[in-house]
Short mmCIF file of C-alpha atoms in Angstrom, two decimals:
data_model
loop_
_atom_site.label_atom_id
_atom_site.label_comp_id
_atom_site.label_asym_id
_atom_site.label_seq_id
_atom_site.Cartn_x
_atom_site.Cartn_y
_atom_site.Cartn_z
CA UNK A 2 16.11 1.90 5.08
CA UNK A 3 15.31 -1.77 5.42
CA UNK A 4 12.24 -2.79 3.42
CA UNK A 5 9.84 -5.34 4.93
CA UNK A 6 7.03 -6.97 2.90
CA UNK A 7 3.61 -6.97 4.60
CA UNK A 8 0.07 -8.15 3.86
CA UNK A 9 -2.27 -5.45 5.21
CA UNK A 10 -5.75 -6.95 4.65
CA UNK A 11 -6.56 -10.34 6.21
CA UNK A 12 -9.43 -12.27 7.81
CA UNK A 13 -9.69 -15.24 10.18
CA UNK A 14 -12.71 -17.37 11.28
CA UNK A 15 -13.46 -14.59 13.79
CA UNK A 16 -15.15 -12.97 10.77
CA UNK A 17 -15.27 -14.78 7.41
CA UNK A 18 -11.75 -16.14 6.91
CA UNK A 19 -10.62 -19.75 6.84
CA UNK A 20 -7.10 -19.49 8.31
CA UNK A 21 -6.59 -19.13 12.03
CA UNK A 22 -4.16 -16.36 12.86
CA UNK A 23 -1.45 -18.97 13.51
CA UNK A 24 -2.09 -20.68 10.17
CA UNK A 25 -2.06 -17.37 8.35
CA UNK A 26 1.20 -16.27 9.99
CA UNK A 27 2.86 -19.56 9.05
CA UNK A 28 1.66 -19.21 5.47
CA UNK A 29 2.79 -15.56 5.44
CA UNK A 30 6.27 -16.66 6.48
CA UNK A 31 6.28 -19.29 3.73
CA UNK A 32 5.31 -16.55 1.27
CA UNK A 33 8.33 -14.47 2.30
CA UNK A 34 6.39 -11.89 4.29
CA UNK A 35 7.68 -10.26 7.47
CA UNK A 36 4.35 -9.04 8.81
CA UNK A 37 0.61 -8.81 8.39
CA UNK A 38 -2.31 -6.77 9.65
CA UNK A 39 -5.29 -8.69 11.03
CA UNK A 40 -8.36 -6.79 9.82
CA UNK A 41 -11.35 -8.98 10.65
CA UNK A 42 -14.78 -7.52 9.89
CA UNK A 43 -16.03 -5.43 12.82
CA UNK A 44 -14.16 -7.39 15.49
CA UNK A 45 -10.74 -7.54 17.15
CA UNK A 46 -11.40 -10.86 18.92
CA UNK A 47 -9.03 -12.72 16.60
CA UNK A 48 -6.09 -10.85 18.10
CA UNK A 49 -6.22 -12.68 21.43
CA UNK A 50 -3.51 -15.12 20.29
CA UNK A 51 -1.37 -12.43 18.70
CA UNK A 52 1.52 -12.56 21.17
CA UNK A 53 1.83 -16.35 21.00
CA UNK A 54 1.71 -16.35 17.19
CA UNK A 55 4.31 -13.58 16.88
CA UNK A 56 6.66 -15.49 19.20
CA UNK A 57 6.17 -18.76 17.33
CA UNK A 58 6.51 -17.44 13.77
CA UNK A 59 8.48 -14.19 14.02
CA UNK A 60 5.75 -12.49 11.96
CA UNK A 61 4.92 -8.97 13.17
CA UNK A 62 1.13 -8.61 13.51
CA UNK A 63 -0.50 -5.19 13.31
CA UNK A 64 -3.72 -4.84 15.29
CA UNK A 65 -6.45 -3.81 12.90
CA UNK A 66 -10.11 -4.08 12.00
CA UNK A 67 -12.14 -3.61 8.84
CA UNK A 68 -15.18 -1.45 9.44
CA UNK A 69 -17.73 -3.29 7.30
CA UNK A 70 -20.79 -1.10 6.76
CA UNK A 71 -23.58 -0.45 4.29
CA UNK A 72 -21.68 2.52 2.81
CA UNK A 73 -18.12 1.21 2.49
CA UNK A 74 -15.31 -0.75 4.09
CA UNK A 75 -12.69 1.18 6.05
CA UNK A 76 -9.47 -0.41 7.28
CA UNK A 77 -8.15 0.67 10.67
CA UNK A 78 -4.62 -0.09 11.86
CA UNK A 79 -2.87 0.38 15.18
CA UNK A 80 -5.92 0.71 17.40
CA UNK A 81 -5.43 -0.10 21.07
CA UNK A 82 -9.10 -1.00 21.52
CA UNK A 83 -12.46 -1.14 19.74
CA UNK A 84 -13.68 1.94 17.85
CA UNK A 85 -17.39 1.87 17.14
CA UNK A 86 -18.81 2.45 13.66
CA UNK A 87 -22.48 1.51 14.07
CA UNK A 88 -23.93 5.02 14.41
CA UNK A 89 -22.30 6.41 11.25
CA UNK A 90 -24.35 7.42 8.24
CA UNK A 91 -23.08 8.18 4.73
CA UNK A 92 -22.38 11.84 5.59
CA UNK A 93 -20.54 11.52 8.91
CA UNK A 94 -17.64 9.15 8.33
CA UNK A 95 -15.33 11.85 9.70
CA UNK A 96 -16.83 11.25 13.14
CA UNK A 97 -15.62 7.66 12.94
CA UNK A 98 -12.24 8.62 11.56
CA UNK A 99 -11.76 10.94 14.54
CA UNK A 100 -12.39 8.02 16.91
CA UNK A 101 -9.62 6.02 15.23
CA UNK A 102 -7.19 8.92 15.18
CA UNK A 103 -7.78 9.62 18.87
CA UNK A 104 -6.42 6.14 19.57
CA UNK A 105 -3.36 6.83 17.43
CA UNK A 106 -4.62 4.59 14.64
CA UNK A 107 -4.62 4.94 10.87
CA UNK A 108 -7.62 4.79 8.54
CA UNK A 109 -7.57 3.50 4.99
CA UNK A 110 -10.22 3.13 2.33
CA UNK A 111 -10.51 -0.51 1.25
CA UNK A 112 -11.23 -1.43 -2.40
CA UNK A 113 -13.14 1.83 -3.08
CA UNK A 114 -14.45 0.73 -6.51
CA UNK A 115 -15.33 -2.88 -5.75
CA UNK A 116 -18.79 -3.99 -6.88
CA UNK A 117 -21.48 -2.88 -4.43
CA UNK A 118 -25.13 -3.92 -4.05
CA UNK A 119 -26.54 -6.37 -4.88
CA UNK A 120 -23.25 -8.24 -5.49
CA UNK A 121 -21.53 -7.09 -2.30
CA UNK A 122 -23.51 -4.69 -0.14
CA UNK A 123 -21.21 -2.01 1.23
CA UNK A 124 -18.10 -3.09 -0.70
CA UNK A 125 -18.21 0.04 -2.89
CA UNK A 126 -17.14 3.25 -1.10
CA UNK A 127 -20.20 5.51 -0.80
CA UNK A 128 -19.28 7.61 2.24
CA UNK A 129 -18.98 11.34 1.60
CA UNK A 130 -15.49 12.63 2.39
CA UNK A 131 -15.43 16.37 2.94
CA UNK A 132 -11.78 16.53 4.02
CA UNK A 133 -9.39 14.10 2.37
CA UNK A 134 -6.58 15.06 4.76
CA UNK A 135 -8.36 12.82 7.28
CA UNK A 136 -7.61 9.73 5.17
CA UNK A 137 -4.22 8.15 5.88
CA UNK A 138 -4.03 5.56 3.12
CA UNK A 139 -5.93 3.93 0.29
CA UNK A 140 -5.94 0.34 -0.91
CA UNK A 141 -5.36 0.95 -4.62
CA UNK A 142 -4.37 -2.66 -5.37
CA UNK A 143 -6.86 -5.25 -4.11
CA UNK A 144 -7.04 -9.05 -4.41
CA UNK A 145 -4.49 -11.38 -6.04
CA UNK A 146 -2.84 -10.41 -9.36
CA UNK A 147 -4.20 -6.92 -8.61
CA UNK A 148 -2.85 -5.14 -11.69
CA UNK A 149 -5.45 -6.82 -13.93
CA UNK A 150 -8.47 -6.33 -11.64
CA UNK A 151 -10.78 -3.79 -13.27
CA UNK A 152 -11.86 -2.14 -10.01
CA UNK A 153 -8.27 -1.21 -9.15
CA UNK A 154 -7.69 1.12 -12.10
CA UNK A 155 -10.20 3.79 -10.96
CA UNK A 156 -8.75 3.50 -7.45
CA UNK A 157 -5.30 4.28 -8.83
CA UNK A 158 -6.73 7.20 -10.80
CA UNK A 159 -8.52 8.54 -7.71
CA UNK A 160 -5.28 8.34 -5.72
CA UNK A 161 -3.25 10.17 -8.35
CA UNK A 162 -5.96 12.82 -8.67
CA UNK A 163 -5.74 13.48 -4.94
CA UNK A 164 -1.94 13.68 -5.18
CA UNK A 165 -2.36 16.27 -7.94
CA UNK A 166 -4.47 18.35 -5.55
CA UNK A 167 -1.57 18.44 -3.11
CA UNK A 168 -2.79 15.70 -0.76
CA UNK A 169 -0.46 13.11 0.71
CA UNK A 170 -2.28 9.81 0.98
CA UNK A 171 -0.27 6.59 1.10
CA UNK A 172 -1.14 3.85 -1.42
CA UNK A 173 -1.15 0.22 -0.25
CA UNK A 174 -2.09 -3.22 -1.54
CA UNK A 175 -4.33 -5.77 0.12
CA UNK A 176 -4.94 -9.38 -0.85
CA UNK A 177 -8.12 -9.42 1.26
CA UNK A 178 -6.82 -12.76 2.48
CA UNK A 179 -9.54 -15.20 3.47
CA UNK A 180 -7.76 -18.47 2.69
CA UNK A 181 -5.14 -20.15 0.52
CA UNK A 182 -5.08 -23.01 -1.94
CA UNK A 183 -2.70 -24.40 -4.52
CA UNK A 184 -2.86 -22.50 -7.79
CA UNK A 185 -3.84 -19.13 -6.28
CA UNK A 186 -2.78 -16.13 -8.35
CA UNK A 187 0.24 -14.26 -6.96
CA UNK A 188 -0.36 -11.46 -4.48
CA UNK A 189 1.33 -8.09 -4.15
CA UNK A 190 3.24 -7.19 -1.01
CA UNK A 191 3.28 -3.77 0.60
CA UNK A 192 6.94 -3.06 1.42
CA UNK A 193 7.38 -0.80 4.45
CA UNK A 194 10.56 1.23 4.91
CA UNK A 195 12.03 1.10 8.43
CA UNK A 196 15.23 3.00 9.35
CA UNK A 197 18.29 0.76 9.56
CA UNK A 198 18.76 1.70 13.20
CA UNK A 199 15.33 0.35 14.23
CA UNK A 200 13.95 -3.14 14.69
CA UNK A 201 10.75 -4.06 12.90
CA UNK A 202 7.80 -3.40 15.22
CA UNK A 203 4.10 -2.67 14.87
CA UNK A 204 4.66 1.01 15.67
CA UNK A 205 7.47 1.24 13.11
CA UNK A 206 5.29 -0.38 10.44
CA UNK A 207 2.48 2.08 11.15
CA UNK A 208 4.90 5.01 10.99
CA UNK A 209 6.11 3.81 7.57
CA UNK A 210 2.54 3.92 6.25
CA UNK A 211 1.92 7.26 7.94
CA UNK A 212 5.02 8.76 6.30
CA UNK A 213 4.56 7.16 2.87
CA UNK A 214 7.76 5.09 2.98
CA UNK A 215 5.98 2.36 1.01
CA UNK A 216 6.51 0.46 -2.23
CA UNK A 217 4.16 -2.15 -3.70
CA UNK A 218 5.16 -5.13 -5.83
CA UNK A 219 4.08 -8.56 -7.00
CA UNK A 220 7.76 -9.32 -7.67
CA UNK A 221 11.01 -7.40 -7.16
CA UNK A 222 11.23 -4.45 -4.79
CA UNK A 223 11.06 -1.17 -6.72
CA UNK A 224 12.65 1.91 -5.12
CA UNK A 225 13.07 5.52 -6.20
CA UNK A 226 15.47 8.13 -4.81
CA UNK A 227 16.15 11.77 -5.68
CA UNK A 228 19.42 13.66 -5.24
CA UNK A 229 19.37 17.45 -5.55
CA UNK A 230 21.60 20.22 -4.32
CA UNK A 231 23.76 17.76 -2.40
CA UNK A 232 20.89 16.07 -0.54
CA UNK A 233 19.06 12.77 -1.04
CA UNK A 234 15.37 12.02 -0.59
CA UNK A 235 13.45 8.74 -0.53
CA UNK A 236 9.83 7.59 -0.73
CA UNK A 237 7.47 9.72 1.34
CA UNK A 238 10.03 12.47 1.90
CA UNK A 239 9.74 16.09 0.76
CA UNK A 240 12.24 17.91 -1.44
CA UNK A 241 12.28 21.59 -0.40
CA UNK A 242 12.49 23.79 -3.50
CA UNK A 243 13.54 27.21 -2.28
CA UNK A 244 13.56 30.45 -4.26
CA UNK A 245 16.16 30.37 -7.00
CA UNK A 246 16.33 26.56 -7.18
CA UNK A 247 13.37 26.02 -9.50
CA UNK A 248 15.66 25.64 -12.50
CA UNK A 249 17.73 22.87 -10.97
CA UNK A 250 17.73 19.32 -12.25
CA UNK A 251 17.27 16.40 -9.90
CA UNK A 252 19.09 13.10 -10.30
CA UNK A 253 16.49 10.35 -10.02
CA UNK A 254 17.70 6.81 -9.32
CA UNK A 255 15.31 3.88 -9.75
CA UNK A 256 16.46 0.47 -8.52
CA UNK A 257 15.21 -3.11 -8.33
CA UNK A 258 15.96 -5.78 -5.74
CA UNK A 259 15.27 -9.26 -7.13
CA UNK A 260 16.17 -11.07 -3.89
CA UNK A 261 13.05 -10.16 -1.91
CA UNK A 262 10.48 -12.86 -1.00
CA UNK A 263 12.63 -15.57 -2.55
CA UNK A 264 10.50 -18.38 -3.97
CA UNK A 265 7.19 -16.52 -3.67
CA UNK A 266 7.16 -15.24 -7.26
CA UNK A 267 8.83 -15.88 -10.62
CA UNK A 268 9.82 -13.46 -13.36
CA UNK A 269 11.29 -14.69 -16.62
CA UNK A 270 14.47 -12.90 -17.78
CA UNK A 271 13.30 -10.06 -20.02
CA UNK A 272 13.67 -6.33 -20.64
CA UNK A 273 11.64 -4.44 -18.03
CA UNK A 274 10.15 -0.96 -18.48
CA UNK A 275 10.54 1.77 -15.85
CA UNK A 276 8.13 4.72 -16.11
CA UNK A 277 8.44 7.87 -14.01
CA UNK A 278 5.04 9.33 -13.07
CA UNK A 279 4.29 12.79 -11.68
CA UNK A 280 1.60 15.43 -11.46
CA UNK A 281 2.79 16.44 -14.95
CA UNK A 282 2.11 12.95 -16.32
CA UNK A 283 4.76 10.52 -17.57
CA UNK A 284 8.19 12.10 -17.14
CA UNK A 285 10.27 9.42 -18.81
CA UNK A 286 10.48 5.76 -19.74
CA UNK A 287 13.53 3.52 -20.02
CA UNK A 288 14.35 -0.17 -20.23
CA UNK A 289 16.29 -2.35 -17.88
CA UNK A 290 17.92 -5.22 -19.68
CA UNK A 291 18.17 -8.65 -18.00
CA UNK A 292 20.78 -8.43 -15.26
CA UNK A 293 20.48 -4.65 -14.84
CA UNK A 294 19.09 -3.36 -11.55
CA UNK A 295 19.39 0.44 -11.69
CA UNK A 296 18.58 3.42 -13.90
CA UNK A 297 19.43 7.10 -13.45
CA UNK A 298 17.56 10.07 -14.91
CA UNK A 299 18.12 13.84 -14.86
CA UNK A 300 14.84 15.77 -14.51
CA UNK A 301 13.96 19.45 -14.03
CA UNK A 302 12.05 20.00 -10.80
CA UNK A 303 10.06 23.03 -11.94
CA UNK A 304 6.31 22.58 -11.31
CA UNK A 305 6.72 19.12 -9.78
CA UNK A 306 4.45 18.29 -6.83
CA UNK A 307 5.27 14.57 -6.65
CA UNK A 308 7.24 11.91 -8.47
CA UNK A 309 7.13 8.11 -8.34
CA UNK A 310 8.05 5.03 -10.42
CA UNK A 311 6.17 2.18 -12.13
CA UNK A 312 7.59 -1.16 -13.29
CA UNK A 313 6.14 -3.03 -16.30
CA UNK A 314 6.89 -6.43 -17.79
CA UNK A 315 5.45 -9.88 -18.46
CA UNK A 316 4.34 -11.37 -15.15
CA UNK A 317 2.30 -14.53 -14.69
CA UNK A 318 1.78 -14.69 -18.45
CA UNK A 319 0.45 -11.12 -18.77
CA UNK A 320 2.19 -7.91 -19.78
CA UNK A 321 1.24 -5.69 -16.89
CA UNK A 322 2.32 -3.34 -14.16
CA UNK A 323 4.41 -5.38 -11.72
CA UNK A 324 5.24 -2.77 -9.10
CA UNK A 325 4.89 0.90 -8.21
CA UNK A 326 6.21 3.21 -5.52
CA UNK A 327 4.63 5.87 -3.41
CA UNK A 328 5.77 9.39 -4.28
CA UNK A 329 8.60 11.64 -3.30
CA UNK A 330 7.08 15.08 -2.78
CA UNK A 331 8.20 18.60 -3.69
CA UNK A 332 7.41 21.72 -1.70
#
């Protein structure tokens, strides 16, 4: 896989942003990003200059829109046209999701635990979801320096709870980018895994989110891989555990790439903590010393439904979670 950093939640003056699409793409390139999704509130009019901007900057732009309603904000990606949301009440969001899926698009819940009324009407997710398999992804990290934002912790807990139930929902980050100024806190990037044989395109980026080949980081790229019974599996993939193999151990390799988004973030040399998370809780913790980039674990696979990695250290003056991966699944 090649891993491309994206920003998946942005706004231009076509809704309430301050950057034009061209300005945002130029700034994205300066920030070491390879792509972004334009998700203006309830409009796709800002995408009219998409082709020109992509050609000028080399930034891949995903066509999107943020459904901004009284009952929640829903991100849509990959639509070929407008999908209406105005007739949806709190109990029939699935009708709207079906409209997006019919166009081949993805739906994601934006900042589900953000403050709602009267601070931000509709920002808190209040739609009733009767079938979580309809939801493609969830924005579990929102805003800049997302690991310390209080509304992101319950979003992460909701996501892991759904994983424990056997659901496969991709986690993403979103700066909710409305503008930039000197001194802004650092943002997280959503790294999308694209096969080495393919060029980076909008459809490939959407497929990465659909398949869960996604890692999220404010700094270095964190990856996790599993080897078992002579086969290797990466983020979003499924390890088939057949009868008689339940007692096997898997070799789990966690790695860091410090060369991504050069100049967009800083991390002082320090020991970094790697934690393996699963449906069984924390499966192990180890330290990477300065200069080390890889750790290997041996873990039994019995009763595992999913496994992923977290990275902790001092970042931007705070000891915090710096990065986390989406899961590798077991079936």
